[in-house]
Short mmCIF file of C-alpha atoms in Angstrom, two decimals:
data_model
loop_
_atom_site.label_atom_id
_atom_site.label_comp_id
_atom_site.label_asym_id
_atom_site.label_seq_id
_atom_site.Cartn_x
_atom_site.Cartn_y
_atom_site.Cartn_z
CA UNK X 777 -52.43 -43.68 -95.82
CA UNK X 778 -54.96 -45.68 -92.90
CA UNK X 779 -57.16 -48.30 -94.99
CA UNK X 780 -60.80 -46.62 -94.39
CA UNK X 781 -62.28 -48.37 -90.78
CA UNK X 782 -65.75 -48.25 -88.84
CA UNK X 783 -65.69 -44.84 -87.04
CA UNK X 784 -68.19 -42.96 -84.40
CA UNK X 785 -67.79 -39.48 -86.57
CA UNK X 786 -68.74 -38.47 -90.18
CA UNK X 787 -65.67 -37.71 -92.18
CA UNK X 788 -65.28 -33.94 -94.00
CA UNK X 789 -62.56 -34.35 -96.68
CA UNK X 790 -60.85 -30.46 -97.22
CA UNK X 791 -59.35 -30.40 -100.47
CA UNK X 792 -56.61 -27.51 -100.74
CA UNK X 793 -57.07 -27.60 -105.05
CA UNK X 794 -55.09 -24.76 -106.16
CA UNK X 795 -51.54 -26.83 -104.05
CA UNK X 796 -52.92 -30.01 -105.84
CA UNK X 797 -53.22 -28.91 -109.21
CA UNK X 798 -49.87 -26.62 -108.74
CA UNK X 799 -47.88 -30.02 -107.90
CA UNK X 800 -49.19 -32.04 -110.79
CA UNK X 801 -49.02 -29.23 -113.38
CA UNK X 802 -45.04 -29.82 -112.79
CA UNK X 803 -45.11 -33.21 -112.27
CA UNK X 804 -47.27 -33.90 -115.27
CA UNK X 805 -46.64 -31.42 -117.88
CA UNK X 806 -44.79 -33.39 -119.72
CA UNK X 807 -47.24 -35.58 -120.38
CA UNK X 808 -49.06 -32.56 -122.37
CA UNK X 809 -52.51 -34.52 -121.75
CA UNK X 810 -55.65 -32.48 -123.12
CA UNK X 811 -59.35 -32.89 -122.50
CA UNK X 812 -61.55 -33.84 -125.23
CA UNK X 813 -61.89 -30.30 -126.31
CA UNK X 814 -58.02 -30.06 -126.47
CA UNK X 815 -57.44 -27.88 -123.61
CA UNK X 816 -54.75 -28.64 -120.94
CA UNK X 817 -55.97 -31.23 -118.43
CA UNK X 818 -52.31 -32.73 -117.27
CA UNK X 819 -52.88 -30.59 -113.78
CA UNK X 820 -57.08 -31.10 -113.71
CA UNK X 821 -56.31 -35.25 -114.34
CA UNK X 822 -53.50 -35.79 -111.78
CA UNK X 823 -55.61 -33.20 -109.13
CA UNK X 824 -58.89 -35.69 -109.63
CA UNK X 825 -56.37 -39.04 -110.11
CA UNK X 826 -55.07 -38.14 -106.13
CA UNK X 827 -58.70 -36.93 -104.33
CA UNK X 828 -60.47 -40.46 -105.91
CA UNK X 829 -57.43 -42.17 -104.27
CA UNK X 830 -58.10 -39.92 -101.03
CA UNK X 831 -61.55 -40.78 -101.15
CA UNK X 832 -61.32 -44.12 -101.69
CA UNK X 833 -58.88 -44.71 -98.65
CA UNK X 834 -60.50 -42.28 -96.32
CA UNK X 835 -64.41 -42.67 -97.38
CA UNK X 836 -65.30 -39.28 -96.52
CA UNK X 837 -69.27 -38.73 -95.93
CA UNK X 838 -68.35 -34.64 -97.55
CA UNK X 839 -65.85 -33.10 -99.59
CA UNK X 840 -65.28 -29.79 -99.83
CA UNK X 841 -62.58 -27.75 -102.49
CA UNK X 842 -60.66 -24.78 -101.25
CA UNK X 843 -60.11 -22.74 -104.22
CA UNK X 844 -58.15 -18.55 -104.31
CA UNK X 845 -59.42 -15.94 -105.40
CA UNK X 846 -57.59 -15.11 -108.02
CA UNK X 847 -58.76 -11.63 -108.98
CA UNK X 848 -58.30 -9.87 -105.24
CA UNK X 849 -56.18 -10.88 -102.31
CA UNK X 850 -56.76 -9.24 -98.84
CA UNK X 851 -53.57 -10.36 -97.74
CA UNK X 852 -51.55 -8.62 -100.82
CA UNK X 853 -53.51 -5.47 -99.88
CA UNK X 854 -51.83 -5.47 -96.10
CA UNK X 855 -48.31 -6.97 -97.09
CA UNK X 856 -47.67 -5.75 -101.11
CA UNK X 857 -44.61 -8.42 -101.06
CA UNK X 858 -46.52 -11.33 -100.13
CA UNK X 859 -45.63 -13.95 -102.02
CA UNK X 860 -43.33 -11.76 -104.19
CA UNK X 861 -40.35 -13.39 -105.66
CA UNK X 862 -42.62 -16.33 -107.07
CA UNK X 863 -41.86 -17.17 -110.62
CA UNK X 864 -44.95 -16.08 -112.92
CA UNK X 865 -47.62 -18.79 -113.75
CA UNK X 866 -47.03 -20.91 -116.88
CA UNK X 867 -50.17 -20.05 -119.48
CA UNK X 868 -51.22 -23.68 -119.55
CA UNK X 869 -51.85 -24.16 -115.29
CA UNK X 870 -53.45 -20.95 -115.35
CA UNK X 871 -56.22 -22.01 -117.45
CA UNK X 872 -56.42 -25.50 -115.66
CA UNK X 873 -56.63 -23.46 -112.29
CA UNK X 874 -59.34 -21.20 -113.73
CA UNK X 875 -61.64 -24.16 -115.19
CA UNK X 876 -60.94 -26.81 -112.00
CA UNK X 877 -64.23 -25.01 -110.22
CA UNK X 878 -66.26 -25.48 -113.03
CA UNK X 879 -65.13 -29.03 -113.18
CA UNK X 880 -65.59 -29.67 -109.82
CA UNK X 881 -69.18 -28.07 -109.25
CA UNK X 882 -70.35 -29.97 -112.84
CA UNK X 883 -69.85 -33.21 -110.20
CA UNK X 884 -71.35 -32.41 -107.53
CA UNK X 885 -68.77 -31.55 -104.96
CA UNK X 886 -68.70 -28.15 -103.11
CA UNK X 887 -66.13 -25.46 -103.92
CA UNK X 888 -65.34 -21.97 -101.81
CA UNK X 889 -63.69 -19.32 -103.21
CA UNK X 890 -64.01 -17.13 -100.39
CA UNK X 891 -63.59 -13.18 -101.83
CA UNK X 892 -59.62 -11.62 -101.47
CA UNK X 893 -59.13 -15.28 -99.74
CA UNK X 894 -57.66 -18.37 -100.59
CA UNK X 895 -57.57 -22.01 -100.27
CA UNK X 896 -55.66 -22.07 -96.60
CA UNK X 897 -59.40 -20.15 -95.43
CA UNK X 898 -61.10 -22.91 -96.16
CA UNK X 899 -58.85 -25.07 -94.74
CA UNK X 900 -59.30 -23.67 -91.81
CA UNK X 901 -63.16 -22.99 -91.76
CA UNK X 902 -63.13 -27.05 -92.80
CA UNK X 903 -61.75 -27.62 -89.61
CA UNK X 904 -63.59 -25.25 -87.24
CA UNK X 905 -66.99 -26.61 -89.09
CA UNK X 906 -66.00 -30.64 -88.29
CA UNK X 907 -65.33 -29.54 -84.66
CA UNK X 908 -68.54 -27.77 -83.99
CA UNK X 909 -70.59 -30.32 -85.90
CA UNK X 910 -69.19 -33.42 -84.40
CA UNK X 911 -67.60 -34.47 -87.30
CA UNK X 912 -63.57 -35.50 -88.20
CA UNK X 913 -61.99 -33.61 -90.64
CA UNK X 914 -58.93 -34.27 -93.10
CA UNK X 915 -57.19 -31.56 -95.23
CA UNK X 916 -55.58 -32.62 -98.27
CA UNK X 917 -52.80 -30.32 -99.07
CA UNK X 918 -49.13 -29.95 -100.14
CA UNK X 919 -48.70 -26.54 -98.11
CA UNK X 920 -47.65 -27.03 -94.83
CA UNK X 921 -49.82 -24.05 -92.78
CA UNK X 922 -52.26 -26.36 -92.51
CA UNK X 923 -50.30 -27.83 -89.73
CA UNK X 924 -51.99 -24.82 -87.81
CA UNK X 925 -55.46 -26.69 -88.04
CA UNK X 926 -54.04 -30.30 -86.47
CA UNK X 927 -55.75 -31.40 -83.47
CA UNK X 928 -57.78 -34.74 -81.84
CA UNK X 929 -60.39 -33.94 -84.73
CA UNK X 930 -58.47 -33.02 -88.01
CA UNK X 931 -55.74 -34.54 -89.47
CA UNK X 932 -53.34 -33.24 -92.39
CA UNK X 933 -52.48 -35.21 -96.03
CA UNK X 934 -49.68 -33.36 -96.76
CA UNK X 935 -48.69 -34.67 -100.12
CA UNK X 936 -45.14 -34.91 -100.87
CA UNK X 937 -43.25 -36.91 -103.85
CA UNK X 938 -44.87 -40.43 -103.87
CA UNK X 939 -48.58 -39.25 -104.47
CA UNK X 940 -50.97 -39.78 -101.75
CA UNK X 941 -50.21 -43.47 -100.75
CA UNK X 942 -46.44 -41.84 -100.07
CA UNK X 943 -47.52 -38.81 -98.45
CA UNK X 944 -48.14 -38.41 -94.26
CA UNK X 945 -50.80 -38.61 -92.17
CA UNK X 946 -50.36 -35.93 -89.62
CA UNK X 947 -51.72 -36.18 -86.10
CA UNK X 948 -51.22 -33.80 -83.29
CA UNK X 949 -48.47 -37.09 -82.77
CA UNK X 950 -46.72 -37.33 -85.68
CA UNK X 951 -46.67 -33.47 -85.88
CA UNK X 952 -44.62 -33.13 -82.47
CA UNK X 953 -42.24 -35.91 -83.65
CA UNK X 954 -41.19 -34.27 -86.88
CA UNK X 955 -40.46 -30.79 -85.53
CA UNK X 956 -40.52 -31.27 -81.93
CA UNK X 957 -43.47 -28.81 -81.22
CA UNK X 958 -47.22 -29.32 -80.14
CA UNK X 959 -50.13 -28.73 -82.58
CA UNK X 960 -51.76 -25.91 -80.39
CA UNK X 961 -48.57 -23.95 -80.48
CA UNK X 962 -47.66 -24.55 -84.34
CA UNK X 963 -48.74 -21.54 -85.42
CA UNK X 964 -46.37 -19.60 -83.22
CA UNK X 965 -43.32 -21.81 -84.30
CA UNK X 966 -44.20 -20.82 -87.69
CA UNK X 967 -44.41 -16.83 -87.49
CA UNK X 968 -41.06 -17.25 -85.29
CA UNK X 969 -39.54 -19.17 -88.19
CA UNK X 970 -41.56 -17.16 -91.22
CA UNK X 971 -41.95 -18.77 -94.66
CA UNK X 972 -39.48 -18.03 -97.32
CA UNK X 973 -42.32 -19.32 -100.27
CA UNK X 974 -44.68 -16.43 -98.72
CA UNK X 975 -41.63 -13.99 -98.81
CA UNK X 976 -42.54 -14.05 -94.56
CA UNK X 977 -38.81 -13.32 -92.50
CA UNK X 978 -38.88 -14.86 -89.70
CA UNK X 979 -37.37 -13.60 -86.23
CA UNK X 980 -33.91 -12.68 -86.49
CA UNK X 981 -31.97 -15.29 -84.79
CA UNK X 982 -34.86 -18.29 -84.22
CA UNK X 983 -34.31 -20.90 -85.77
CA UNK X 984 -36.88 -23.88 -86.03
CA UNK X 985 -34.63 -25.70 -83.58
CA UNK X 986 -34.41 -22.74 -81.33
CA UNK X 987 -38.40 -21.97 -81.66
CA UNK X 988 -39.48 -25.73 -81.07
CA UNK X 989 -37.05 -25.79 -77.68
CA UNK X 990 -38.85 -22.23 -76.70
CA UNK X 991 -42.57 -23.27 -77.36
CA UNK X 992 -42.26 -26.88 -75.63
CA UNK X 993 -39.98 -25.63 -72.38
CA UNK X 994 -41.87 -22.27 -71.85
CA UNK X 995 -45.57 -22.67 -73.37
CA UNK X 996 -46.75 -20.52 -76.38
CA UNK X 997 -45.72 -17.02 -77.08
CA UNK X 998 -48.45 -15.29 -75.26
CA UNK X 999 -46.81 -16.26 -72.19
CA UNK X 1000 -43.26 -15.76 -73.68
CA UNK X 1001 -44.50 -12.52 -74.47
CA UNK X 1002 -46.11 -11.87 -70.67
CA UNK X 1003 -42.96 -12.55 -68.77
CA UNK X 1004 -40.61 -10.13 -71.61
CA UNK X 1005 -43.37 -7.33 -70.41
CA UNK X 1006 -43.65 -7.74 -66.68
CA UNK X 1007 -40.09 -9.66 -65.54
CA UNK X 1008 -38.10 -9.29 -68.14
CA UNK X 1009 -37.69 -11.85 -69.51
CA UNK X 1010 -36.12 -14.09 -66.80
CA UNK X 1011 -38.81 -17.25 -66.58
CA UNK X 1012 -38.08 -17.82 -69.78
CA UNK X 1013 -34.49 -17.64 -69.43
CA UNK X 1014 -34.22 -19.52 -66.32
CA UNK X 1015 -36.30 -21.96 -67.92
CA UNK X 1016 -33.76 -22.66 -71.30
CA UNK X 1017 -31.08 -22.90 -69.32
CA UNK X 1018 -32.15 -25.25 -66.75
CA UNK X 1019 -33.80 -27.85 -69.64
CA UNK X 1020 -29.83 -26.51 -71.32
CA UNK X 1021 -28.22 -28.03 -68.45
CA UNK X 1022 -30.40 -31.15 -68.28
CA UNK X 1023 -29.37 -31.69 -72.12
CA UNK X 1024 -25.58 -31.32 -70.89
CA UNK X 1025 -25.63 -28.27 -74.25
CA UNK X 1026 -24.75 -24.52 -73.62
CA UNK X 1027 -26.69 -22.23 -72.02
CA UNK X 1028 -29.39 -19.95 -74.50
CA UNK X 1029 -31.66 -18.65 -72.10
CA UNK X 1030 -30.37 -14.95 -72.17
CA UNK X 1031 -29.60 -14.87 -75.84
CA UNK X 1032 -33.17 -16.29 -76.62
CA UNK X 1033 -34.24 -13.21 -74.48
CA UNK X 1034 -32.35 -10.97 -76.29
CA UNK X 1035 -32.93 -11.51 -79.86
CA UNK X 1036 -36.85 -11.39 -78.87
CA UNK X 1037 -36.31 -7.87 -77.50
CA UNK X 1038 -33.72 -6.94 -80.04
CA UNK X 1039 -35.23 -4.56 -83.36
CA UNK X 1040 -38.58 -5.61 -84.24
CA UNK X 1041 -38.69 -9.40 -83.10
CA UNK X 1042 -41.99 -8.83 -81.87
CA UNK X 1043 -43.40 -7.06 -84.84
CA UNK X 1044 -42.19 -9.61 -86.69
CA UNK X 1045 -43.65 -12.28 -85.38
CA UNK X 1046 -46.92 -10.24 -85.31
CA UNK X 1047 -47.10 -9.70 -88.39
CA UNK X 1048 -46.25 -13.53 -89.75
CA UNK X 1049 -49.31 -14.10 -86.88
CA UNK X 1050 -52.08 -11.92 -88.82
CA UNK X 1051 -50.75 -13.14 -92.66
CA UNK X 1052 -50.48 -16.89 -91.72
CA UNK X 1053 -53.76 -16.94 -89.35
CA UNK X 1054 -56.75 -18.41 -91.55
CA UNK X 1055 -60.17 -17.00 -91.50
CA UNK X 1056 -62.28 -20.04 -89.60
CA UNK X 1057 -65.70 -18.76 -89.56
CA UNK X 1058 -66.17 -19.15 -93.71
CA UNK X 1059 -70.10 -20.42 -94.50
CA UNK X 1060 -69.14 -23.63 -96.52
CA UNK X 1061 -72.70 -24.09 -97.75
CA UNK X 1062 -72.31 -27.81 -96.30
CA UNK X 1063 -75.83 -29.22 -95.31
CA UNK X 1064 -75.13 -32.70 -94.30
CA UNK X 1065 -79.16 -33.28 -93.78
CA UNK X 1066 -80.25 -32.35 -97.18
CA UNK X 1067 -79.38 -35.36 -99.30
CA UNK X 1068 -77.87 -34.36 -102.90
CA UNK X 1069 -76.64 -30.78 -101.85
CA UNK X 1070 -73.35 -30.08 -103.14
CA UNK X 1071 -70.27 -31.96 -101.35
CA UNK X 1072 -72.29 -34.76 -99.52
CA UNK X 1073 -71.34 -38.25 -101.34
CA UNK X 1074 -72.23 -40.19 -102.93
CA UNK X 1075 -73.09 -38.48 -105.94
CA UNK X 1076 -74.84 -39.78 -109.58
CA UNK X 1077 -73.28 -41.95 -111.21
CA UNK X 1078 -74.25 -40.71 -114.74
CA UNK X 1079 -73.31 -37.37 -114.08
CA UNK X 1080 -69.46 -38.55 -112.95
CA UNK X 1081 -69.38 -40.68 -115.86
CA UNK X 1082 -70.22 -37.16 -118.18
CA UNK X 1083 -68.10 -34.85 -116.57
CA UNK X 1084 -64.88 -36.90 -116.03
CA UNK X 1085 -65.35 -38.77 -119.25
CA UNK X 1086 -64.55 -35.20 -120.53
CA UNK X 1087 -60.87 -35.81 -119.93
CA UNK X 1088 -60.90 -38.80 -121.83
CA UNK X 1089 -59.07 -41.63 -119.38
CA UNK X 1090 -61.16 -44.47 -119.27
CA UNK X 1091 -59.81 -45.67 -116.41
CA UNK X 1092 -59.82 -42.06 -114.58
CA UNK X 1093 -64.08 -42.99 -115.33
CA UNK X 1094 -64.16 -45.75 -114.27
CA UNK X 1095 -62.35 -45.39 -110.36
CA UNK X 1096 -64.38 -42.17 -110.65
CA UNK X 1097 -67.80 -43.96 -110.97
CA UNK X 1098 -66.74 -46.72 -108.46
CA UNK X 1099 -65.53 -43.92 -106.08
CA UNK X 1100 -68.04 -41.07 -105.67
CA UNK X 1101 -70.69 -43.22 -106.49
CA UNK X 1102 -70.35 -45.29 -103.27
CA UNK X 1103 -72.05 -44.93 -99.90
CA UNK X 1104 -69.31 -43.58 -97.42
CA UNK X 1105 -67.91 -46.36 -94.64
CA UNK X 1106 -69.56 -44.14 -91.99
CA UNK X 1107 -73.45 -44.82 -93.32
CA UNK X 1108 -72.97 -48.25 -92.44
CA UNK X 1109 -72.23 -47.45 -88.68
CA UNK X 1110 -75.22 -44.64 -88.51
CA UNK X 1111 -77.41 -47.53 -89.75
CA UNK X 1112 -76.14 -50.58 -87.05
CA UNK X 1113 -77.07 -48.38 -84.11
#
């Protein structure tokens, strides 16, 4: 992760919670660390341990927590299966994921839990909102359709093994290197691939491989689509087999054309479309010129010292304190011009 530098832009920090506290309940239950009341707190500590590190490197002037809604799911009523096949919830990161909004709000920072939504929502609202206000953006997350929302003004955490000084910085960059596609077209890679973890097929016969090589030699599936319709499909044939025959491999073109007009390729991909697309026009309550409104550091210090102090790690109180009680890097700029 970047050390924290002099920037142009305030900074909106998008915390995807229920991923973050879904990680550390497994990495951490073993640790079977309880609050002062002697509730779980394993998942709540190592959640709060890994956004006071992300603050602390990325000095965000906001922070905002994405949270599900865990009574109603509008994607569940559409597609009954999503997310079937999931093992059930253990007892003890159920009641951490119920009480990390209370937690969170008793602070200071803004949560969302958007009605029949979920966390990716606000992900993506996060990202529409820094873009129309002039601001960066960085989503914290361990799920990787946020890669949908990467572009010149909002970067991914994804957090992998290694906790957040281990985990990737994704730029519209670093995104094409790793799977070969552009940011703008991600979300069609991923409805051609589909998402086992969302139970989400994906096109019979695409591979990632095969989807990258489609989106970066032809253009996104609208225009994949467009030349199926109206000429068949030959553009985009003629086009994989002449970047084939550059790359000295075998010639795909017509097979890619076929499996896309074979059964229901297209509904298929449709369908991953309107279940993977996020809703980005959620209100996030964020009022960046109203000093002390929820989300905008930094925040009291006596108040982080309360609430945290409630999980009973001194030195989880302390980095708190230091951390959220500090004026973001980007205050310093505003007040040099």
């Amino acid at each position: 992760m970047p050390a924290p530098h002099d920037r142009p832009r305030r900074l909106l920090l998008v915390v995807d919670a229920p991923s973050l506290l879904h990680r550390n309940h497994h990495a951490r239950a073993h640790t079977g660390m309880t609050d002062r009341s002697g509730r779980p707190a394993w998942a709540l500590h190592g959640m709060l341990r890994q956004i006071l590190e992300a603050i602390d490197g990325f000095a965000p002037d906001a922070v905002i927590f994405g949270l599900d809604d865990r009574t109603a799911s509008v994607r569940r009523d559409f597609y009954p299966d999503y997310k079937a096949g999931r093992a059930e919830k253990d007892a003890a990161l159920v009641d951490q994921l119920e009480r990390a909004g209370a937690l969170l709000d008793a602070l200071g920072l803004a949560t969302l839990t958007p009605p029949g939504l979920e966390a990716d929502d606000v992900s993506a609202s996060g990202a529409t909102w820094a873009r129309d206000n002039g601001w960066s953006c960085v989503i914290v997350t361990s799920d990787r359709d946020a890669f949908a929302h990467i572009s010149d003004h909002t970067q991914v955490l994804r957090l992998i093994n290694g906790g957040i000084q281990a985990s990737p910085l994704l730029n519209p960059a670093r995104l094409l290197t790793m799977y070969g596609v552009a940011a703008e077209h991600y979300l069609d890679f991923a409805a051609l691939r589909g998402d086992a973890s969302d139970n989400l097929p994906g096109v019979t016969g695409i591979g990632e491989k095969t989807a990258a090589t489609l989106l970066t030699q032809v253009g996104s599936m609208q225009t994949v689509w467009a030349d199926i319709d109206h000429n068949a499909g030959r553009l985009v044939a003629d086009t994989l087999d002449s970047w084939a025959a550059e790359q000295g491999t075998r010639r795909m073109g017509a097979t890619v054309v076929r499996r896309l007009t074979t059964g229901d390729a297209r509904e298929r991909f449709d369908f991953n479309v309107r279940i993977m697309s996020g809703r980005d026009d959620l209100d996030l309550g964020i009022t960046p010129d109203v000093p002390g409104t929820p989300g905008l550091l930094p925040l009291d210090p006596q108040r982080v010292n309360h609430v945290v102090g409630f999980l009973d790690v001194e030195s989880t109180t302390s980095l708190a304190i230091r951390v959220l009680s500090t004026d973001p890097a980007s205050s310093a700029s505003r007040q040099d011009r």
